[in-house]
Short mmCIF file of C-alpha atoms in Angstrom, two decimals:
data_model
loop_
_atom_site.label_atom_id
_atom_site.label_comp_id
_atom_site.label_asym_id
_atom_site.label_seq_id
_atom_site.Cartn_x
_atom_site.Cartn_y
_atom_site.Cartn_z
CA UNK W 1 -10.79 -17.73 -2.52
CA UNK W 2 -11.92 -20.12 0.14
CA UNK W 3 -11.92 -23.76 -0.19
CA UNK W 4 -15.16 -25.68 0.22
CA UNK W 5 -15.22 -29.32 1.55
CA UNK W 6 -18.06 -31.46 0.21
CA UNK W 7 -19.36 -34.80 1.54
CA UNK W 8 -18.75 -37.49 -1.16
CA UNK W 9 -21.87 -38.85 -2.79
CA UNK W 10 -20.87 -42.41 -2.11
CA UNK W 11 -21.10 -41.69 1.67
CA UNK W 12 -24.50 -40.23 1.19
CA UNK W 13 -25.53 -43.29 -0.67
CA UNK W 14 -24.50 -45.62 2.00
CA UNK W 15 -26.53 -43.67 4.56
CA UNK W 16 -29.54 -43.63 2.37
CA UNK W 17 -29.67 -47.46 2.10
CA UNK W 18 -28.84 -47.96 5.78
CA UNK W 19 -32.52 -48.28 7.02
CA UNK W 20 -33.32 -50.85 4.37
CA UNK W 21 -30.11 -52.79 5.08
CA UNK W 22 -30.79 -52.89 8.75
CA UNK W 23 -34.32 -54.31 8.21
CA UNK W 24 -32.98 -56.91 5.76
CA UNK W 25 -30.37 -57.97 8.38
CA UNK W 26 -32.98 -58.37 11.10
CA UNK W 27 -35.30 -60.28 8.79
CA UNK W 28 -32.56 -62.77 7.74
CA UNK W 29 -31.43 -63.26 11.23
CA UNK W 30 -35.12 -63.90 12.37
CA UNK W 31 -35.69 -66.35 9.71
CA UNK W 32 -32.39 -68.20 10.39
CA UNK W 33 -33.01 -68.33 14.03
CA UNK W 34 -36.37 -69.93 13.38
CA UNK W 35 -39.79 -69.54 14.96
CA UNK W 36 -40.01 -68.87 18.66
CA UNK W 37 -36.97 -66.59 18.89
CA UNK W 38 -38.21 -63.26 17.29
CA UNK W 39 -36.15 -60.22 16.54
CA UNK W 40 -39.14 -58.13 15.91
CA UNK W 41 -38.36 -55.05 18.02
CA UNK W 42 -35.12 -54.63 16.06
CA UNK W 43 -37.21 -53.86 12.92
CA UNK W 44 -37.58 -50.38 14.36
CA UNK W 45 -33.99 -49.74 13.41
CA UNK W 46 -35.10 -49.09 9.83
CA UNK W 47 -37.39 -46.07 10.60
CA UNK W 48 -34.97 -44.91 13.27
CA UNK W 49 -32.13 -44.64 10.79
CA UNK W 50 -34.59 -43.16 8.18
CA UNK W 51 -35.37 -40.22 10.52
CA UNK W 52 -31.78 -39.40 10.76
CA UNK W 53 -30.82 -39.26 7.09
CA UNK W 54 -34.05 -38.90 5.05
CA UNK W 55 -37.09 -36.60 4.77
CA UNK W 56 -40.32 -37.28 6.60
CA UNK W 57 -42.08 -38.84 3.51
CA UNK W 58 -39.24 -41.38 3.09
CA UNK W 59 -39.23 -42.08 6.87
CA UNK W 60 -42.97 -42.75 6.74
CA UNK W 61 -42.50 -45.17 3.89
CA UNK W 62 -39.72 -46.98 5.66
CA UNK W 63 -41.91 -47.05 8.74
CA UNK W 64 -44.80 -48.68 6.75
CA UNK W 65 -42.47 -51.29 5.34
CA UNK W 66 -41.12 -51.95 8.80
CA UNK W 67 -44.77 -52.50 10.13
CA UNK W 68 -45.47 -54.92 7.28
CA UNK W 69 -42.17 -56.78 7.85
CA UNK W 70 -42.94 -56.85 11.65
CA UNK W 71 -46.38 -58.29 10.98
CA UNK W 72 -44.96 -61.00 8.61
CA UNK W 73 -42.21 -62.00 10.99
CA UNK W 74 -44.64 -62.15 13.97
CA UNK W 75 -46.92 -64.53 12.10
CA UNK W 76 -43.87 -66.56 11.02
CA UNK W 77 -42.76 -66.75 14.68
CA UNK W 78 -46.20 -67.22 16.08
CA UNK W 79 -45.82 -64.23 18.41
CA UNK W 80 -49.37 -62.89 17.93
CA UNK W 81 -50.70 -65.68 20.12
CA UNK W 82 -49.49 -63.64 23.03
CA UNK W 83 -48.51 -59.95 23.56
CA UNK W 84 -45.07 -59.97 22.04
CA UNK W 85 -46.26 -59.45 18.50
CA UNK W 86 -48.55 -56.57 19.29
CA UNK W 87 -45.89 -54.99 21.49
CA UNK W 88 -43.45 -55.22 18.69
CA UNK W 89 -45.96 -53.47 16.28
CA UNK W 90 -46.55 -50.70 18.79
CA UNK W 91 -42.71 -50.24 19.28
CA UNK W 92 -42.27 -49.96 15.40
CA UNK W 93 -45.10 -47.52 15.08
CA UNK W 94 -43.78 -45.38 17.89
CA UNK W 95 -40.22 -45.27 16.51
CA UNK W 96 -41.71 -44.39 13.10
CA UNK W 97 -43.61 -41.42 14.64
CA UNK W 98 -40.58 -40.07 16.44
CA UNK W 99 -38.38 -40.60 13.31
CA UNK W 100 -40.99 -38.66 11.14
CA UNK W 101 -40.96 -35.72 13.77
CA UNK W 102 -37.22 -35.77 13.91
CA UNK W 103 -37.04 -35.58 10.03
CA UNK W 104 -39.42 -32.60 9.91
CA UNK W 105 -37.42 -30.55 12.52
CA UNK W 106 -34.14 -31.48 10.76
CA UNK W 107 -35.57 -30.28 7.32
CA UNK W 108 -36.69 -27.03 8.85
CA UNK W 109 -33.32 -26.50 10.53
CA UNK W 110 -31.48 -27.30 7.25
CA UNK W 111 -33.73 -24.79 5.31
CA UNK W 112 -32.91 -22.18 7.98
CA UNK W 113 -29.22 -22.95 7.68
CA UNK W 114 -29.33 -22.73 3.90
CA UNK W 115 -31.04 -19.34 4.10
CA UNK W 116 -28.39 -18.01 6.57
CA UNK W 117 -25.58 -19.35 4.48
CA UNK W 118 -27.03 -17.70 1.42
CA UNK W 119 -27.31 -14.33 3.17
CA UNK W 120 -23.80 -14.68 4.61
CA UNK W 121 -22.37 -15.51 1.16
CA UNK W 122 -24.01 -12.18 -0.23
CA UNK W 123 -22.58 -10.35 2.79
CA UNK W 124 -19.21 -11.76 2.18
CA UNK W 125 -19.19 -10.95 -1.65
CA UNK W 126 -20.07 -7.33 -0.71
CA UNK W 127 -17.28 -7.09 1.91
CA UNK W 128 -14.60 -8.68 -0.14
CA UNK W 129 -15.42 -7.74 -3.69
CA UNK W 130 -13.52 -9.26 -6.58
CA UNK W 131 -10.58 -6.99 -7.45
CA UNK W 132 -10.55 -5.55 -11.06
CA UNK W 133 -8.57 -7.81 -13.39
CA UNK W 134 -6.96 -4.50 -14.78
CA UNK W 135 -6.49 -1.29 -13.04
CA UNK W 136 -4.63 1.37 -15.18
CA UNK W 137 -1.28 -0.23 -16.20
CA UNK W 138 -1.73 -3.06 -13.68
CA UNK W 139 -3.17 -6.56 -13.98
CA UNK W 140 -4.47 -7.84 -10.63
CA UNK W 141 -5.43 -11.19 -9.10
CA UNK W 142 -6.31 -12.34 -5.63
CA UNK W 143 -6.38 -15.61 -3.62
CA UNK W 144 -8.07 -16.07 -0.33
CA UNK W 145 -8.09 -19.23 1.83
CA UNK W 146 -10.05 -19.21 5.09
CA UNK W 147 -8.97 -21.16 8.03
CA UNK W 148 -12.59 -21.63 9.01
CA UNK W 149 -14.25 -24.54 7.25
CA UNK W 150 -17.16 -23.63 4.96
CA UNK W 151 -16.22 -19.83 5.27
CA UNK W 152 -15.29 -17.68 2.38
CA UNK W 153 -13.72 -14.83 4.41
CA UNK W 154 -12.26 -14.33 7.80
CA UNK W 155 -9.93 -11.64 9.30
CA UNK W 156 -7.80 -10.89 6.24
CA UNK W 157 -8.72 -8.19 3.82
CA UNK W 158 -7.68 -6.65 0.46
CA UNK W 159 -8.85 -4.06 -2.02
CA UNK W 160 -7.66 -2.28 -5.18
CA UNK W 161 -8.91 1.20 -6.00
CA UNK W 162 -8.15 3.15 -9.12
CA UNK W 163 -8.19 6.75 -7.70
CA UNK W 164 -7.37 10.01 -9.35
CA UNK W 165 -4.10 9.86 -7.41
CA UNK W 166 -3.01 6.49 -8.70
CA UNK W 167 -3.73 2.80 -8.08
CA UNK W 168 -4.15 2.33 -4.36
CA UNK W 169 -3.98 -1.02 -2.68
CA UNK W 170 -4.42 -2.48 0.83
CA UNK W 171 -3.69 -5.85 2.20
CA UNK W 172 -4.33 -6.41 5.96
CA UNK W 173 -4.76 -8.89 8.72
CA UNK W 174 -7.10 -8.36 11.71
CA UNK W 175 -6.14 -9.72 14.97
CA UNK W 176 -8.37 -12.53 16.01
CA UNK W 177 -10.94 -14.62 14.16
CA UNK W 178 -14.64 -14.98 13.87
CA UNK W 179 -17.45 -12.45 13.39
CA UNK W 180 -15.49 -9.75 15.39
CA UNK W 181 -12.59 -10.01 12.88
CA UNK W 182 -14.96 -9.73 9.99
CA UNK W 183 -16.73 -6.77 11.43
CA UNK W 184 -13.26 -5.04 11.90
CA UNK W 185 -12.25 -5.93 8.33
CA UNK W 186 -15.53 -4.21 7.15
CA UNK W 187 -14.62 -1.03 9.06
CA UNK W 188 -11.16 -0.92 7.43
CA UNK W 189 -12.30 -1.68 3.98
CA UNK W 190 -15.09 0.95 4.10
CA UNK W 191 -12.72 3.57 5.38
CA UNK W 192 -10.13 2.71 2.70
CA UNK W 193 -12.59 2.67 -0.20
CA UNK W 194 -13.78 6.21 0.67
CA UNK W 195 -10.35 7.69 1.65
CA UNK W 196 -8.58 6.20 -1.31
CA UNK W 197 -10.47 8.64 -3.63
CA UNK W 198 -10.24 11.72 -1.29
CA UNK W 199 -6.81 11.80 0.14
CA UNK W 200 -4.14 13.26 -2.19
CA UNK W 201 -1.22 11.35 -0.65
CA UNK W 202 -0.61 7.98 0.99
CA UNK W 203 0.25 9.39 4.34
CA UNK W 204 -3.16 11.13 4.58
CA UNK W 205 -4.82 7.87 3.58
CA UNK W 206 -2.98 5.99 6.36
CA UNK W 207 -3.86 8.60 8.93
CA UNK W 208 -7.58 8.40 8.08
CA UNK W 209 -7.50 4.65 8.29
CA UNK W 210 -5.88 4.96 11.75
CA UNK W 211 -8.58 7.31 12.94
CA UNK W 212 -11.27 5.11 11.57
CA UNK W 213 -9.87 1.96 13.22
CA UNK W 214 -9.07 3.60 16.53
CA UNK W 215 -12.74 4.66 16.91
CA UNK W 216 -14.02 1.17 16.30
CA UNK W 217 -11.52 -1.09 18.10
CA UNK W 218 -11.34 -1.57 21.80
CA UNK W 219 -8.46 -2.60 24.13
CA UNK W 220 -5.42 -4.04 22.43
CA UNK W 221 -7.06 -5.06 19.21
CA UNK W 222 -5.26 -4.15 16.02
CA UNK W 223 -4.94 -4.62 12.29
CA UNK W 224 -1.60 -5.13 10.54
CA UNK W 225 -1.67 -3.71 6.95
CA UNK W 226 0.43 -2.49 4.09
CA UNK W 227 -0.79 0.26 1.77
CA UNK W 228 0.65 0.71 -1.72
CA UNK W 229 0.24 3.39 -4.45
CA UNK W 230 1.37 2.73 -7.99
CA UNK W 231 1.59 5.60 -10.33
CA UNK W 232 0.56 5.27 -14.01
CA UNK W 233 4.24 5.81 -14.96
CA UNK W 234 5.67 3.17 -12.63
CA UNK W 235 7.10 3.18 -9.19
CA UNK W 236 5.40 1.98 -6.01
CA UNK W 237 5.09 3.77 -2.64
CA UNK W 238 4.45 1.66 0.50
CA UNK W 239 3.15 2.50 3.93
CA UNK W 240 3.69 -0.46 6.33
CA UNK W 241 1.67 -0.88 9.59
CA UNK W 242 3.56 -3.89 11.07
CA UNK W 243 2.71 -6.15 8.06
CA UNK W 244 5.03 -8.63 6.30
CA UNK W 245 6.95 -6.86 3.52
CA UNK W 246 5.75 -7.22 -0.03
CA UNK W 247 7.58 -9.54 -2.46
CA UNK W 248 8.82 -7.82 -5.62
CA UNK W 249 9.74 -10.08 -8.60
CA UNK W 250 11.92 -8.43 -11.16
CA UNK W 251 11.94 -9.05 -14.85
CA UNK W 252 15.01 -11.22 -14.51
CA UNK W 253 13.38 -13.34 -11.74
CA UNK W 254 15.22 -11.72 -8.83
CA UNK W 255 13.20 -11.49 -5.68
CA UNK W 256 13.25 -8.70 -3.25
CA UNK W 257 11.45 -7.99 -0.01
CA UNK W 258 11.71 -4.19 0.46
CA UNK W 259 11.31 -3.13 4.09
CA UNK W 260 10.70 0.28 5.71
CA UNK W 261 13.56 1.85 7.60
CA UNK W 262 11.52 1.19 10.77
CA UNK W 263 8.25 -0.65 11.25
CA UNK W 264 5.32 1.22 12.80
CA UNK W 265 2.59 -0.15 15.12
CA UNK W 266 -0.46 -1.73 13.54
CA UNK W 267 -3.63 0.20 12.82
CA UNK W 268 -5.56 0.72 16.05
CA UNK W 269 -2.52 1.21 18.25
CA UNK W 270 -1.62 4.76 17.21
CA UNK W 271 -2.96 6.10 20.47
CA UNK W 272 -0.02 4.66 22.25
CA UNK W 273 2.03 7.55 21.15
CA UNK W 274 4.42 5.75 18.79
CA UNK W 275 5.59 7.50 15.58
CA UNK W 276 3.55 6.55 12.53
CA UNK W 277 4.90 4.73 9.47
CA UNK W 278 7.04 6.56 6.87
CA UNK W 279 6.37 6.00 3.19
CA UNK W 280 9.17 4.35 1.15
CA UNK W 281 9.49 4.09 -2.55
CA UNK W 282 10.35 0.98 -4.54
CA UNK W 283 11.21 0.73 -8.26
CA UNK W 284 8.36 -0.94 -10.19
CA UNK W 285 8.79 -1.22 -13.83
CA UNK W 286 6.81 -2.79 -16.71
CA UNK W 287 7.10 -6.63 -16.74
CA UNK W 288 7.58 -6.72 -12.94
CA UNK W 289 5.34 -8.06 -10.26
CA UNK W 290 4.46 -7.31 -6.68
CA UNK W 291 2.94 -9.91 -4.34
CA UNK W 292 1.15 -8.65 -1.24
CA UNK W 293 0.23 -11.35 1.37
CA UNK W 294 -0.68 -11.94 4.94
CA UNK W 295 1.22 -13.88 7.60
CA UNK W 296 -1.05 -16.95 6.89
CA UNK W 297 1.31 -17.30 3.85
CA UNK W 298 4.74 -16.45 5.13
CA UNK W 299 4.33 -18.13 8.55
CA UNK W 300 2.64 -21.37 7.30
CA UNK W 301 4.71 -24.34 8.64
CA UNK W 302 5.19 -27.84 7.52
CA UNK W 303 5.15 -30.90 9.69
CA UNK W 304 8.78 -30.13 10.70
CA UNK W 305 8.07 -26.63 11.65
CA UNK W 306 9.73 -24.95 8.62
CA UNK W 307 8.18 -21.79 7.23
CA UNK W 308 6.86 -21.65 3.78
CA UNK W 309 9.67 -20.69 1.46
CA UNK W 310 7.85 -17.89 -0.49
CA UNK W 311 10.92 -16.55 -2.06
CA UNK W 312 11.78 -19.95 -3.56
CA UNK W 313 8.28 -20.24 -5.07
CA UNK W 314 8.64 -17.04 -7.05
CA UNK W 315 8.96 -19.18 -10.15
CA UNK W 316 5.33 -20.22 -9.89
CA UNK W 317 4.47 -16.58 -10.81
CA UNK W 318 5.71 -17.08 -14.29
CA UNK W 319 2.44 -18.40 -15.42
CA UNK W 320 1.08 -15.92 -18.01
CA UNK W 321 -2.41 -15.87 -16.39
CA UNK W 322 -2.15 -14.04 -13.01
CA UNK W 323 -5.08 -15.82 -11.45
CA UNK W 324 -3.67 -19.20 -12.51
CA UNK W 325 -0.26 -18.15 -11.07
CA UNK W 326 -1.68 -17.38 -7.68
CA UNK W 327 -3.63 -20.64 -7.72
CA UNK W 328 -0.44 -22.54 -8.22
CA UNK W 329 1.03 -20.78 -5.19
CA UNK W 330 -1.95 -21.56 -3.16
CA UNK W 331 -1.96 -25.27 -4.04
CA UNK W 332 1.84 -25.36 -3.30
CA UNK W 333 1.10 -23.71 0.11
CA UNK W 334 -1.52 -26.34 0.92
CA UNK W 335 1.01 -29.12 0.06
CA UNK W 336 3.59 -27.48 2.38
CA UNK W 337 1.24 -27.42 5.40
CA UNK W 338 -0.02 -30.97 4.53
CA UNK W 339 -3.53 -30.19 5.69
CA UNK W 340 -6.02 -27.33 6.26
CA UNK W 341 -4.61 -23.99 6.97
CA UNK W 342 -4.25 -22.82 10.61
CA UNK W 343 -4.57 -19.10 9.62
CA UNK W 344 -6.35 -17.14 6.94
CA UNK W 345 -4.04 -16.75 3.87
CA UNK W 346 -4.54 -13.91 1.46
CA UNK W 347 -2.52 -13.04 -1.56
CA UNK W 348 -2.91 -10.16 -3.98
CA UNK W 349 -0.75 -10.07 -7.04
CA UNK W 350 -0.08 -6.92 -9.14
CA UNK W 351 1.64 -7.19 -12.55
CA UNK W 352 2.79 -4.10 -14.34
CA UNK W 353 1.72 -4.31 -18.03
CA UNK W 354 2.04 -0.59 -18.87
CA UNK W 355 3.76 1.00 -21.86
CA UNK W 356 7.24 2.46 -21.88
CA UNK W 357 8.40 5.01 -24.43
CA UNK W 358 5.68 4.17 -26.85
CA UNK W 359 6.54 0.32 -26.98
CA UNK W 360 4.35 -2.38 -25.81
CA UNK W 361 5.48 -4.43 -22.93
CA UNK W 362 5.47 -8.20 -23.07
CA UNK W 363 3.74 -10.28 -20.39
CA UNK W 364 5.75 -11.33 -17.39
#
């Protein structure tokens, strides 16, 4: 899930009253200075500020008030006996016209931006769909924090598919950022969602992903990923393409990071002739948990340069609700980095809530 920053309402209120405050200050200064001095041209600050923060109607209203104020102060200062008073009125009227034009253009751009954001949010929801809360014997939850302000997704990806061959999962990290990374993530997820139902084994699924990514990526671009397959009777099989190892939390609280015998190259680099990854099996029993994550979690640093101690935070996953447990880890990660993340951070939590020998299994 991505964090969204909002501008405080108090700040918006200050900006909204700034045009009126500017005209009041000018009027008070003019009256205190007395006739003959005249600060009339400064009255145009009101409509100038209004054009920056308000709509065209409000800007026009502020401009009308500014003209009335300019006329009153001009009479008070006796400036209409010469050209100064009329020059000030023309100046205020001109600034008001420019402010109205600026407000109209800004409103149109804001409407266009809102439309683009709405379309982008729909596209993002289609790309990274909510994972099912339950899949076979598993309970699943996901957390995603984008490093890009106002964005919901970036280069990290995840998916859970309940296939005829078991529950299949992917968590990956695309090299790079921006739209190019999002496009690559879409390619990987599309290929995974299709192949997860068709391929009878995890090796075949991985090879199909490799071919799909290799066709789309150019140069030295790549995608690190870990694939998992969980059978309905337990046990997990992993296929690791240069990705951080999963964290397994046992029923007694023990934490393990099972790694393959040898790491393979990431997806997209298979053409370099290196041997592909080998599947490896890990015990996964009722009441236990698996946390898949990207390097935005494991490589997050604090102000002193220390990595996030993920293993030491496994106790946060004791929360009965899986989504609340992941939220607790995410909040702790934000506190560790003491600021916005420097990289996308995705986490996918799987809890085994199956049945064993006809007995119900208590929650983790």
